[in-house]
Amino acid sequence: MNILEKITQNKSAFSKSERKVADIILANPQTAIHSSIATLAKMSDVSEPTVNRFCRRLDTKGFPDFKLHLAQSLANGTPYVNRHVEEHDGPDEYTKKIFESTMASLEVARQSIDINIVNRVVDLLTQAQKISFFGLGASASVAHDALNKFFRFNVPVVYFEDILMQRMSCMNSCEDDVVVLISHTGRTKSLVEIAQIARANDATVVGITSKNSPLSRECNLVLSLEVPEDTDMYMPMASRIAQLTLIDILATGFTLRRGGKFRENLKRVKDTLRGSRFEKRTDN
Amino acid sequence: MNILEKITQNKSAFSKSERKVADIILANPQTAIHSSIATLAKMSDVSEPTVNRFCRRLDTKGFPDFKLHLAQSLANGTPYVNRHVEEHDGPDEYTKKIFESTMASLEVARQSIDINIVNRVVDLLTQAQKISFFGLGASASVAHDALNKFFRFNVPVVYFEDILMQRMSCMNSCEDDVVVLISHTGRTKSLVEIAQIARANDATVVGITSKNSPLSRECNLVLSLEVPEDTDMYMPMASRIAQLTLIDILATGFTLRRGGKFRENLKRVKDTLRGSRFEKRTDN
DNA sequence: ACACCAAATGTAGTAATTTTACAACTTTTT
DNA sequence: AAAAAGTTGTAAAATTACTACATTTGGTGT
């Protein structure tokens, strides 16, 4: 995707003159996007068609199209080509990289989401008698967060960390209940079992998990998030952020569906917290 | 900076025909950057010079320059100008808006972070005898997530939801303990009290909270995150994502500080989970 | 070492695109 | 109601990018 990355990668496949062009562009990409093909050719000390051929080699339609791609790469705030954290990275580098990769993952997640399913899940949630959120490990905190959000809506909402409690809760579920199961991989055995139990008791099971996973096959509805996880760190990071954002979306859809008066009620819930807080000074 | 925002802002200052152009571009910016001035003029049902004049009114050098700016704005992940969810928004709109506002908030958060403090906090954490993560309400799930991450590092790590448990834990803390307190507003009374208790017992208190808040004044180190929160929804959304990303950064810094061997250990922790999961089919 | 072939590069002309200059039309003001 | 200011479109000019072809370069086999 990123064209600057592409240039450095393919550099070896370029010809001598094309490499001249590549060097000039990499050295000063900001100037490149504001130059015509003629000036760029002169700067690189090659002919204009060479610049054009260079652009095509990078799978762009031509020079103007190349400039567009380049402009986008520069805009992303991704001067750093590699978003993966490396051994020798200092705090400034890994901070930058983690922010950038998180944002990039959100972008990917956004594109992978099926709006129709979002809508249907919101439908289900608004009509539910009881809503349960279950997840294990890293996804437990996501379920925890969902509890916090939906609790404000004054609907019966359930969350357990303990798998036995989760099972018991699902055994007692009935037709108008919705069980939301969260798992990045969708391979956690006990969650799959819980999905089965919930369905056996006529509850509707919604999975926030990956497509074609064992868990997804047990769900009535699957909100799949295809998030590239940086496996170097051996920790779920981006996937969990995407799940949380999805929770935000469901919660938002929920409040919108309930209408304006409902939102006023939310405000009251928030105001209730005031007693537990220090007042904000009004002099700033 | 962002040209799409600029268009909607200046929309009232435009002439009738220019507004036609603005509408077409706002409706389909992705198409606009790949069109010539002629096709865009035809789509907007105006003449080519009108499009050109439109571009100049937005302080660009001309149509190609305008396309460059537009491309950059789109790359930034900010196609829709208004990121605030509104009453009448459909699922596609609020989904898009929430993703975009979340990403935008991360960008703001990134810029507000003080790398030096990140580095010092990582220092503290690597040297800590015991690490505690406490938060209440929406921040509880962030603390919960931090527990999940740091637990993998094989360091004594503590997390409680219950404020009495939090207090007791802090009373028993000693010099080499680090207490991380998470609160978006920094005005939650009991958390401020916990900070005081922890400090009285010689623990180092790190706050993930906003600058100049009551909580921040009680901390030894403050990682301040200035995140614009969309208060219309009366729910913490973006702030919490930023906090989680910060936790990711601290965890990453922690593993990097500990070196390569430590990371192998992490892999083993992850592998241990395998027994509780369904195997991934290898045929895809 | 020379001839030959293929790949690479440049030249010059062509096509597409954008911009300018000016004329016609609309709207507003007096 | 006429003039002025502002807006929009037409057509030509200028810029810019692209194509076809010619030349050069570098490598390979005899």
XYZ file of C-alpha atoms (C1' of nucleotides) in Angstrom:
628
model
C 0.000 0.000 0.000
C 2.488 2.611 1.104
C 4.344 3.726 -1.990
C 7.500 4.836 -0.219
C 7.836 1.382 1.233
C 7.273 -0.077 -2.198
C 10.040 2.054 -3.681
C 12.637 0.930 -1.163
C 11.566 -2.679 -1.511
C 11.674 -2.774 -5.312
C 14.818 -0.724 -5.498
C 16.892 -3.694 -6.523
C 14.518 -4.494 -9.378
C 14.958 -1.009 -10.851
C 17.310 -0.078 -13.633
C 20.168 2.351 -13.143
C 18.228 5.419 -14.266
C 15.107 4.427 -12.423
C 17.171 4.139 -9.290
C 18.300 7.725 -9.774
C 14.661 8.750 -9.789
C 13.950 6.620 -6.719
C 16.815 8.248 -4.819
C 15.668 11.751 -5.624
C 12.102 10.967 -4.566
C 13.090 9.221 -1.358
C 15.469 12.036 -0.508
C 12.830 14.673 -0.904
C 9.319 13.280 -1.369
C 7.704 16.531 -0.329
C 9.286 18.325 -3.290
C 8.494 15.472 -5.638
C 4.751 15.777 -5.258
C 4.884 19.451 -6.171
C 7.051 19.002 -9.236
C 6.093 18.306 -12.822
C 7.483 15.294 -14.586
C 9.884 17.585 -16.436
C 11.451 19.115 -13.327
C 11.679 15.767 -11.592
C 13.373 14.325 -14.668
C 15.880 17.171 -14.661
C 16.537 16.744 -10.930
C 17.164 13.045 -11.389
C 19.231 13.711 -14.527
C 17.134 11.377 -16.645
C 14.591 11.829 -19.401
C 10.896 12.319 -18.843
C 9.792 8.930 -20.176
C 12.135 7.278 -17.698
C 10.274 8.947 -14.866
C 7.035 7.820 -16.422
C 8.267 4.244 -16.733
C 9.389 4.402 -13.120
C 5.854 5.315 -12.088
C 4.316 2.470 -14.050
C 6.708 -0.011 -12.558
C 5.121 0.828 -9.219
C 1.691 -0.129 -10.514
C 0.431 3.390 -10.906
C -1.407 4.652 -13.938
C 1.185 7.297 -14.698
C 2.964 10.238 -13.203
C -0.067 12.148 -11.843
C -1.419 8.972 -10.310
C 1.970 8.289 -8.786
C 1.997 11.740 -7.216
C -1.400 11.026 -5.696
C -0.162 7.818 -4.134
C 2.934 9.551 -2.884
C 0.894 12.368 -1.392
C -1.228 9.866 0.491
C 1.789 8.053 1.834
C 3.242 11.295 3.104
C -0.019 12.451 4.646
C -0.427 9.349 6.741
C 2.227 10.592 9.069
C 4.172 7.492 8.217
C 7.625 8.755 7.460
C 8.755 5.640 9.208
C 8.384 2.849 6.803
C 8.381 -0.005 9.250
C 5.583 -0.065 11.779
C 6.837 -3.149 13.535
C 8.597 -2.627 16.791
C 12.178 -3.811 16.723
C 14.707 -4.827 19.283
C 16.754 -1.635 19.190
C 13.845 0.824 19.086
C 13.919 3.661 21.588
C 10.841 4.960 23.440
C 10.110 7.566 20.796
C 10.189 4.955 18.058
C 8.090 2.273 19.652
C 5.583 4.828 20.881
C 5.202 6.158 17.392
C 5.043 2.711 15.861
C 2.414 1.412 18.249
C 0.187 4.409 17.705
C 0.567 4.129 13.978
C -0.003 0.411 13.793
C -3.039 0.737 16.049
C -4.513 3.367 13.791
C -3.694 1.319 10.719
C -5.402 -1.705 12.254
C -8.504 0.332 12.964
C -8.596 1.341 9.343
C -8.383 -2.295 8.264
C -11.011 -3.288 10.816
C -13.332 -0.589 9.582
C -13.180 -1.922 6.072
C -13.775 -5.487 7.153
C -16.943 -4.749 9.098
C -20.295 -5.720 7.642
C -22.665 -2.841 8.311
C -25.740 -4.975 7.811
C -24.714 -7.264 10.613
C -23.958 -4.294 12.838
C -27.462 -3.102 12.196
C -29.007 -6.469 12.943
C -27.010 -6.833 16.145
C -28.171 -3.406 17.270
C -31.716 -4.533 16.494
C -31.261 -7.597 18.626
C -29.690 -5.700 21.496
C -32.446 -3.109 21.662
C -35.057 -5.850 21.842
C -33.196 -8.073 24.273
C -34.561 -8.899 27.697
C -31.083 -9.492 28.998
C -27.667 -8.950 27.454
C -24.593 -10.949 28.413
C -20.989 -10.193 27.523
C -18.406 -12.908 27.906
C -14.771 -13.111 26.965
C -11.657 -14.730 28.353
C -8.090 -13.556 28.673
C -7.504 -10.356 26.764
C -11.091 -10.323 25.584
C -12.336 -10.363 29.175
C -11.476 -6.712 29.548
C -13.392 -5.960 26.371
C -16.455 -7.712 27.778
C -15.883 -5.804 30.985
C -15.932 -2.580 29.060
C -19.111 -3.583 27.270
C -20.713 -4.169 30.645
C -19.736 -0.693 31.707
C -21.299 0.839 28.606
C -24.519 -1.111 28.474
C -25.034 -0.897 32.187
C -25.717 2.798 31.699
C -28.615 1.978 29.429
C -30.664 0.600 32.244
C -31.035 -2.819 30.630
C -30.281 -6.074 32.415
C -26.696 -6.757 31.492
C -24.465 -9.542 32.676
C -20.731 -10.106 32.692
C -18.685 -12.825 34.339
C -15.034 -13.673 34.245
C -15.544 -17.077 35.769
C -16.316 -19.712 33.157
C -18.598 -21.629 35.507
C -20.645 -18.530 36.157
C -20.715 -17.908 32.425
C -22.073 -21.403 31.847
C -24.674 -21.163 34.557
C -25.774 -17.800 33.283
C -26.219 -19.218 29.777
C -28.141 -22.219 31.056
C -30.658 -19.850 32.540
C -31.012 -17.835 29.403
C -34.210 -17.769 27.375
C -35.507 -16.714 24.019
C -35.267 -12.948 24.283
C -31.743 -13.009 25.673
C -28.700 -12.015 23.693
C -25.291 -13.420 24.503
C -22.302 -11.576 23.058
C -19.133 -13.639 22.964
C -15.802 -11.977 22.365
C -12.707 -13.809 21.190
C -10.062 -12.713 18.732
C -9.134 -16.172 17.558
C -12.546 -17.799 18.057
C -10.784 -20.953 19.162
C -11.187 -20.787 22.908
C -12.852 -24.050 23.810
C -14.921 -22.970 26.769
C -16.333 -20.015 24.857
C -17.421 -22.311 22.061
C -19.134 -24.486 24.617
C -20.870 -21.483 26.090
C -22.162 -20.577 22.654
C -23.627 -24.057 22.359
C -25.242 -23.890 25.786
C -26.747 -20.482 25.085
C -28.160 -21.597 21.770
C -29.560 -24.761 23.290
C -31.502 -22.473 25.620
C -32.884 -20.404 22.744
C -30.772 -17.355 23.403
C -29.390 -15.463 20.419
C -25.616 -15.701 20.242
C -23.574 -12.891 18.722
C -19.887 -13.468 18.142
C -17.268 -10.745 17.959
C -14.589 -12.979 16.545
C -12.812 -13.979 13.387
C -14.547 -15.461 10.389
C -14.635 -19.228 9.894
C -13.510 -19.935 13.436
C -15.070 -22.688 15.563
C -16.805 -20.032 17.639
C -18.222 -18.265 14.597
C -19.881 -21.490 13.485
C -21.825 -21.668 16.745
C -23.127 -18.104 16.577
C -26.389 -16.805 15.172
C -24.650 -13.664 14.037
C -20.941 -13.016 13.625
C -19.351 -9.607 13.665
C -16.022 -10.525 12.175
C -13.019 -8.285 12.576
C -10.078 -9.046 10.360
C -7.267 -7.341 12.184
C -3.646 -8.006 11.381
C -1.972 -8.747 14.684
C 1.679 -8.048 15.182
C 2.648 -11.451 16.460
C 6.166 -10.406 17.355
C 5.006 -9.174 20.715
C 3.013 -12.276 21.587
C 0.243 -10.141 22.996
C -3.133 -9.202 21.628
C -2.994 -5.470 21.071
C -4.653 -4.156 17.944
C -7.382 -6.788 17.897
C -8.605 -5.707 21.293
C -8.724 -2.038 20.318
C -10.817 -2.958 17.298
C -13.168 -4.981 19.472
C -13.596 -2.051 21.825
C -14.349 0.271 18.974
C -16.959 -2.170 17.798
C -18.484 -2.130 21.272
C -18.591 1.656 21.030
C -20.396 1.335 17.732
C -22.960 -1.085 19.122
C -23.522 1.128 22.136
C -23.932 4.151 19.914
C -26.340 2.337 17.641
C -28.243 1.299 20.712
C -28.673 4.849 22.016
C -29.602 6.190 18.618
C -32.251 3.526 18.214
C -33.689 4.413 21.567
C -34.033 8.073 20.606
C -33.483 11.462 22.187
C -35.286 10.965 25.457
C -33.152 7.959 26.143
C -30.054 10.053 25.743
C -31.276 12.484 28.360
C -31.495 9.562 30.681
C -27.871 8.754 29.944
C -26.931 12.250 30.902
C -28.603 11.702 34.251
C -26.606 8.537 34.760
C -23.472 10.499 34.106
C -24.523 13.307 36.415
C -25.047 10.797 39.182
C -21.319 10.179 39.168
C -20.692 13.769 40.112
C -20.937 13.117 43.841
C -17.992 10.767 43.636
C -15.844 13.321 41.893
C -14.005 16.519 42.631
C -15.671 19.443 40.914
C -13.926 20.815 37.908
C -12.609 24.253 38.635
C -14.424 26.757 36.470
C -11.583 29.253 36.214
C -10.007 27.659 33.170
C -5.134 21.825 7.200
C -7.690 19.247 6.224
C -9.183 20.287 2.921
C -12.478 18.455 3.347
C -13.128 20.308 6.557
C -12.223 23.512 4.810
C -14.781 22.822 2.093
C -17.675 22.392 4.483
C -16.599 25.371 6.523
C -16.357 27.709 3.548
C -19.418 26.248 1.897
C -21.471 29.324 2.680
C -18.886 31.575 1.056
C -19.095 29.655 -2.201
C -21.180 30.621 -5.188
C -24.010 28.465 -6.443
C -21.926 26.576 -9.005
C -18.995 26.223 -6.697
C -21.289 24.642 -4.169
C -22.313 22.072 -6.781
C -18.672 21.156 -7.121
C -18.270 21.021 -3.356
C -21.225 18.665 -3.019
C -19.936 16.297 -5.658
C -16.508 16.200 -4.077
C -17.816 15.702 -0.563
C -20.165 13.001 -1.749
C -17.446 11.045 -3.424
C -13.965 12.327 -2.657
C -12.365 9.046 -3.654
C -13.651 9.434 -7.195
C -12.729 13.088 -7.318
C -9.025 12.520 -6.910
C -9.004 10.116 -9.823
C -10.948 12.338 -12.182
C -9.744 15.015 -14.535
C -11.050 18.541 -14.254
C -13.255 17.849 -17.292
C -15.040 14.830 -15.833
C -15.453 16.501 -12.473
C -16.930 19.530 -14.218
C -19.375 17.325 -16.080
C -20.346 15.476 -12.909
C -20.985 18.748 -11.116
C -22.745 20.148 -14.172
C -20.546 23.208 -14.329
C -17.749 24.389 -16.584
C -14.120 23.517 -16.176
C -12.954 26.994 -15.144
C -15.536 26.937 -12.363
C -13.881 23.873 -10.919
C -10.566 25.602 -11.235
C -11.854 28.689 -9.463
C -13.258 26.457 -6.759
C -9.806 25.000 -6.207
C -8.182 28.410 -5.961
C -10.743 29.604 -3.469
C -9.401 26.908 -1.168
C -5.909 28.344 -1.364
C -4.527 25.710 -3.682
C -2.412 26.440 -6.714
C -4.880 24.873 -9.108
C -6.719 21.672 -9.813
C -3.773 19.239 -9.643
C -2.608 20.847 -6.444
C -6.116 20.576 -5.053
C -6.199 16.879 -5.864
C -2.961 16.452 -3.975
C -4.398 18.131 -0.899
C -7.553 16.084 -1.200
C -5.566 12.875 -1.502
C -3.697 13.735 1.655
C -6.879 14.471 3.541
C -8.331 11.159 2.482
C -5.203 9.297 3.459
C -5.437 10.779 6.914
C -8.501 8.672 7.437
C -10.766 11.682 7.642
C -13.065 11.496 4.638
C -16.157 12.655 6.423
C -15.843 16.057 7.810
C -18.219 15.755 10.663
C -17.084 13.072 13.007
C -19.804 13.596 15.540
C -22.586 11.087 15.540
C -25.952 12.665 14.957
C -29.507 11.712 15.687
C -30.446 10.674 12.159
C -27.252 8.775 11.327
C -27.664 5.291 9.916
C -25.459 2.340 10.861
C -23.035 2.998 8.015
C -22.596 6.581 9.096
C -22.108 6.110 12.794
C -19.812 3.156 12.218
C -17.652 5.240 9.963
C -17.727 8.229 12.275
C -16.774 6.269 15.360
C -13.860 4.610 13.645
C -12.684 7.901 12.312
C -13.043 9.828 15.523
C -11.251 7.058 17.373
C -8.366 7.209 14.952
C -8.289 10.983 15.132
C -8.205 10.835 18.915
C -5.286 8.456 18.805
C -3.441 10.911 16.626
C -4.105 13.689 19.118
C -3.119 11.439 21.998
C 0.095 10.510 20.281
C 1.086 14.115 19.982
C 0.265 14.901 23.576
C 2.386 12.134 25.045
C 5.651 12.995 26.711
C 8.158 10.376 25.588
C 10.498 11.107 28.461
C 7.845 10.224 30.965
C 7.008 7.060 29.036
C 10.624 6.119 29.302
C 10.801 6.829 33.027
C 7.621 4.884 33.686
C 9.015 1.916 31.768
C 12.136 2.245 33.914
C 10.062 2.160 37.056
C 7.971 -0.776 35.915
C 10.944 -2.925 34.999
C 12.439 -2.331 38.423
C 9.235 -2.732 40.400
C 8.775 -5.476 42.960
C 5.043 -5.356 42.484
C 2.860 -3.504 40.014
C -0.744 -2.509 40.737
C -3.290 -1.264 38.242
C -6.395 0.465 39.541
C -9.211 2.248 37.810
C -12.916 2.721 38.359
C -15.857 2.718 35.994
C -14.748 2.833 32.387
C -11.116 2.885 33.432
C -11.555 -0.354 35.354
C -11.528 -2.320 32.138
C -8.339 -0.561 31.115
C -6.716 -1.603 34.399
C -8.081 -5.067 33.795
C -6.415 -5.136 30.425
C -3.146 -3.950 31.899
C -3.316 -6.823 34.356
C -3.739 -9.225 31.495
C -0.687 -7.850 29.715
C 1.686 -7.557 32.624
C 0.622 -10.848 34.075
C 2.338 -12.495 31.125
C 5.614 -10.936 32.164
C 5.844 -13.067 35.255
C 6.002 -10.090 37.594
C 3.773 -9.719 40.645
C 0.856 -7.710 39.343
C -2.292 -6.705 41.141
C -5.682 -5.471 40.044
C -8.863 -4.931 42.025
C -12.216 -3.504 41.138
C -13.275 -3.140 44.725
C -12.163 0.164 46.231
C -11.653 -1.363 49.664
C -9.386 -4.006 48.216
C -7.575 -1.269 46.327
C -7.057 0.652 49.550
C -5.858 -2.367 51.471
C -3.500 -3.294 48.704
C -2.008 0.162 48.727
C -1.619 0.194 52.491
C 0.536 -2.884 52.179
C 2.694 -1.443 49.456
C 6.317 -0.598 49.981
C 9.158 1.296 48.415
C 9.768 -0.771 45.316
C 6.104 -1.024 44.393
C 4.573 0.880 41.542
C 0.894 1.801 41.576
C -0.617 2.790 38.239
C -3.868 4.729 38.557
C -6.080 5.202 35.541
C -8.741 7.875 35.286
C -9.730 10.005 32.324
C -10.917 12.977 34.336
C -8.591 12.516 37.292
C -11.386 13.676 39.563
C -12.571 10.409 41.036
C -12.337 10.913 44.770
C -11.499 7.418 45.857
C -8.719 7.118 43.332
C -7.176 10.313 44.599
C -7.317 8.906 48.101
C -5.669 5.721 46.917
C -2.868 7.756 45.414
C -2.344 9.414 48.776
C -2.343 6.104 50.626
C 0.116 4.555 48.201
C 2.465 7.492 48.438
C 2.252 7.493 52.222
C 3.516 3.923 52.053
C 6.477 4.876 49.862
C 5.126 3.329 46.688
C 5.675 5.156 43.417
C 2.404 6.372 41.963
C 1.995 6.714 38.210
C -1.131 8.417 36.884
C -2.630 7.827 33.473
C -4.920 10.799 33.627
C -5.374 14.354 32.476
C -3.018 17.161 33.304
C -3.690 19.448 36.250
C -6.329 17.188 37.700
C -6.586 16.434 41.442
C -5.271 12.956 40.767
C -2.303 14.180 38.763
C -1.215 16.330 41.693
C -0.935 13.259 43.901
C 1.178 11.239 41.495
C 4.931 10.926 41.276
C 4.707 10.683 37.520
C 1.823 11.624 35.245
C 1.292 10.242 31.779
C -1.192 12.780 30.571
C -3.406 12.046 27.612
C -5.239 14.988 26.154
C -8.029 13.297 24.266
C -11.015 15.202 22.977
C -14.044 13.261 24.138
C -17.278 13.413 22.217
C -19.496 14.367 25.110
C -22.687 13.978 23.109
C -22.790 10.298 23.875
C -22.184 10.696 27.596
C -19.839 7.737 27.513
C -16.079 7.554 27.657
C -15.024 6.119 24.329
C -11.924 7.597 22.735
C -10.194 8.315 26.033
C -10.260 4.671 26.962
C -8.822 3.557 23.626
C -5.975 6.006 24.092
C -5.361 4.661 27.583
C -5.232 1.123 26.253
C -2.787 2.100 23.567
C -0.646 3.669 26.238
C -0.757 0.394 28.173
C 0.395 -1.351 25.009
C 3.267 1.073 24.778
C 4.297 0.518 28.389
C 4.079 -3.237 27.938
C 6.136 -3.048 24.771
C 8.729 -0.855 26.426
C 8.828 -3.339 29.256
C 9.544 -6.313 27.010
C 12.131 -4.425 24.999
C 13.935 -3.419 28.170
C 13.996 -7.010 29.299
C 15.588 -8.175 26.051
C 15.290 -11.019 23.599
C 15.378 -13.947 26.015
C 12.479 -12.471 27.868
C 10.468 -12.404 24.673
C 11.005 -16.101 24.172
C 9.496 -16.574 27.577
C 6.451 -14.629 26.427
C 6.082 -16.988 23.521
C 5.992 -19.886 25.953
C 3.228 -18.189 27.923
C 1.259 -17.849 24.736
C 1.895 -21.453 23.764
C 0.549 -22.584 27.108
C -2.837 -21.315 26.048
C -2.891 -23.782 23.200
C -4.432 -26.575 25.237
C -7.494 -24.465 25.880
C -8.008 -23.799 22.204
C -9.120 -25.572 19.100
C -6.222 -26.103 16.726
C -6.115 -23.891 13.733
C -6.746 -25.941 10.627
C -3.641 -25.953 8.486
C -5.406 -26.388 5.177
C -5.888 -22.693 4.581
C 37.868 -8.921 -30.397
C 33.829 -8.457 -32.970
C 29.129 -9.027 -34.084
C 24.703 -9.559 -32.423
C 20.850 -9.249 -29.420
C 18.275 -7.474 -25.699
C 17.454 -4.172 -22.518
C 17.613 0.543 -21.323
C 17.443 5.361 -22.285
C 16.529 9.447 -24.807
C 14.341 12.505 -28.667
C 10.718 14.423 -30.727
C 6.265 14.620 -31.788
C 1.361 13.877 -30.140
C -2.335 13.815 -27.044
C -4.428 15.083 -22.959
C -5.159 18.290 -19.419
C -5.222 22.529 -17.247
C -5.259 27.460 -17.307
C -6.169 32.112 -19.150
C -8.673 35.726 -21.354
C -12.726 37.397 -22.465
C -17.641 37.494 -23.392
C -22.355 36.606 -21.822
C -25.330 36.224 -18.315
C -27.357 37.038 -13.300
C -28.024 39.334 -9.403
C -27.839 43.308 -6.536
C -27.789 48.196 -5.701
C -29.077 52.869 -6.426
C -34.824 50.599 -14.579
C -30.018 51.123 -15.362
C -25.537 50.363 -13.812
C -22.310 47.814 -11.391
C -20.589 43.853 -9.371
C -20.316 39.276 -9.393
C -20.835 34.766 -11.599
C -20.504 31.435 -15.264
C -19.320 29.657 -19.702
C -16.675 29.455 -24.355
C -12.736 29.037 -26.769
C -8.038 29.434 -27.322
C -3.349 29.132 -25.209
C -0.106 26.984 -22.352
C 1.433 23.495 -19.759
C 2.026 18.827 -18.827
C 2.171 13.983 -19.649
C 2.434 10.210 -22.903
C 3.694 7.404 -27.175
C 6.397 5.795 -30.893
C 10.489 5.317 -32.470
C 15.548 5.927 -32.635
C 19.801 5.530 -30.265
C 22.754 3.887 -26.958
C 24.488 0.626 -23.613
C 25.768 -3.760 -21.841
C 26.162 -8.415 -22.129
C 26.910 -13.037 -24.748
C 28.536 -16.208 -27.947
C 31.625 -17.208 -31.816
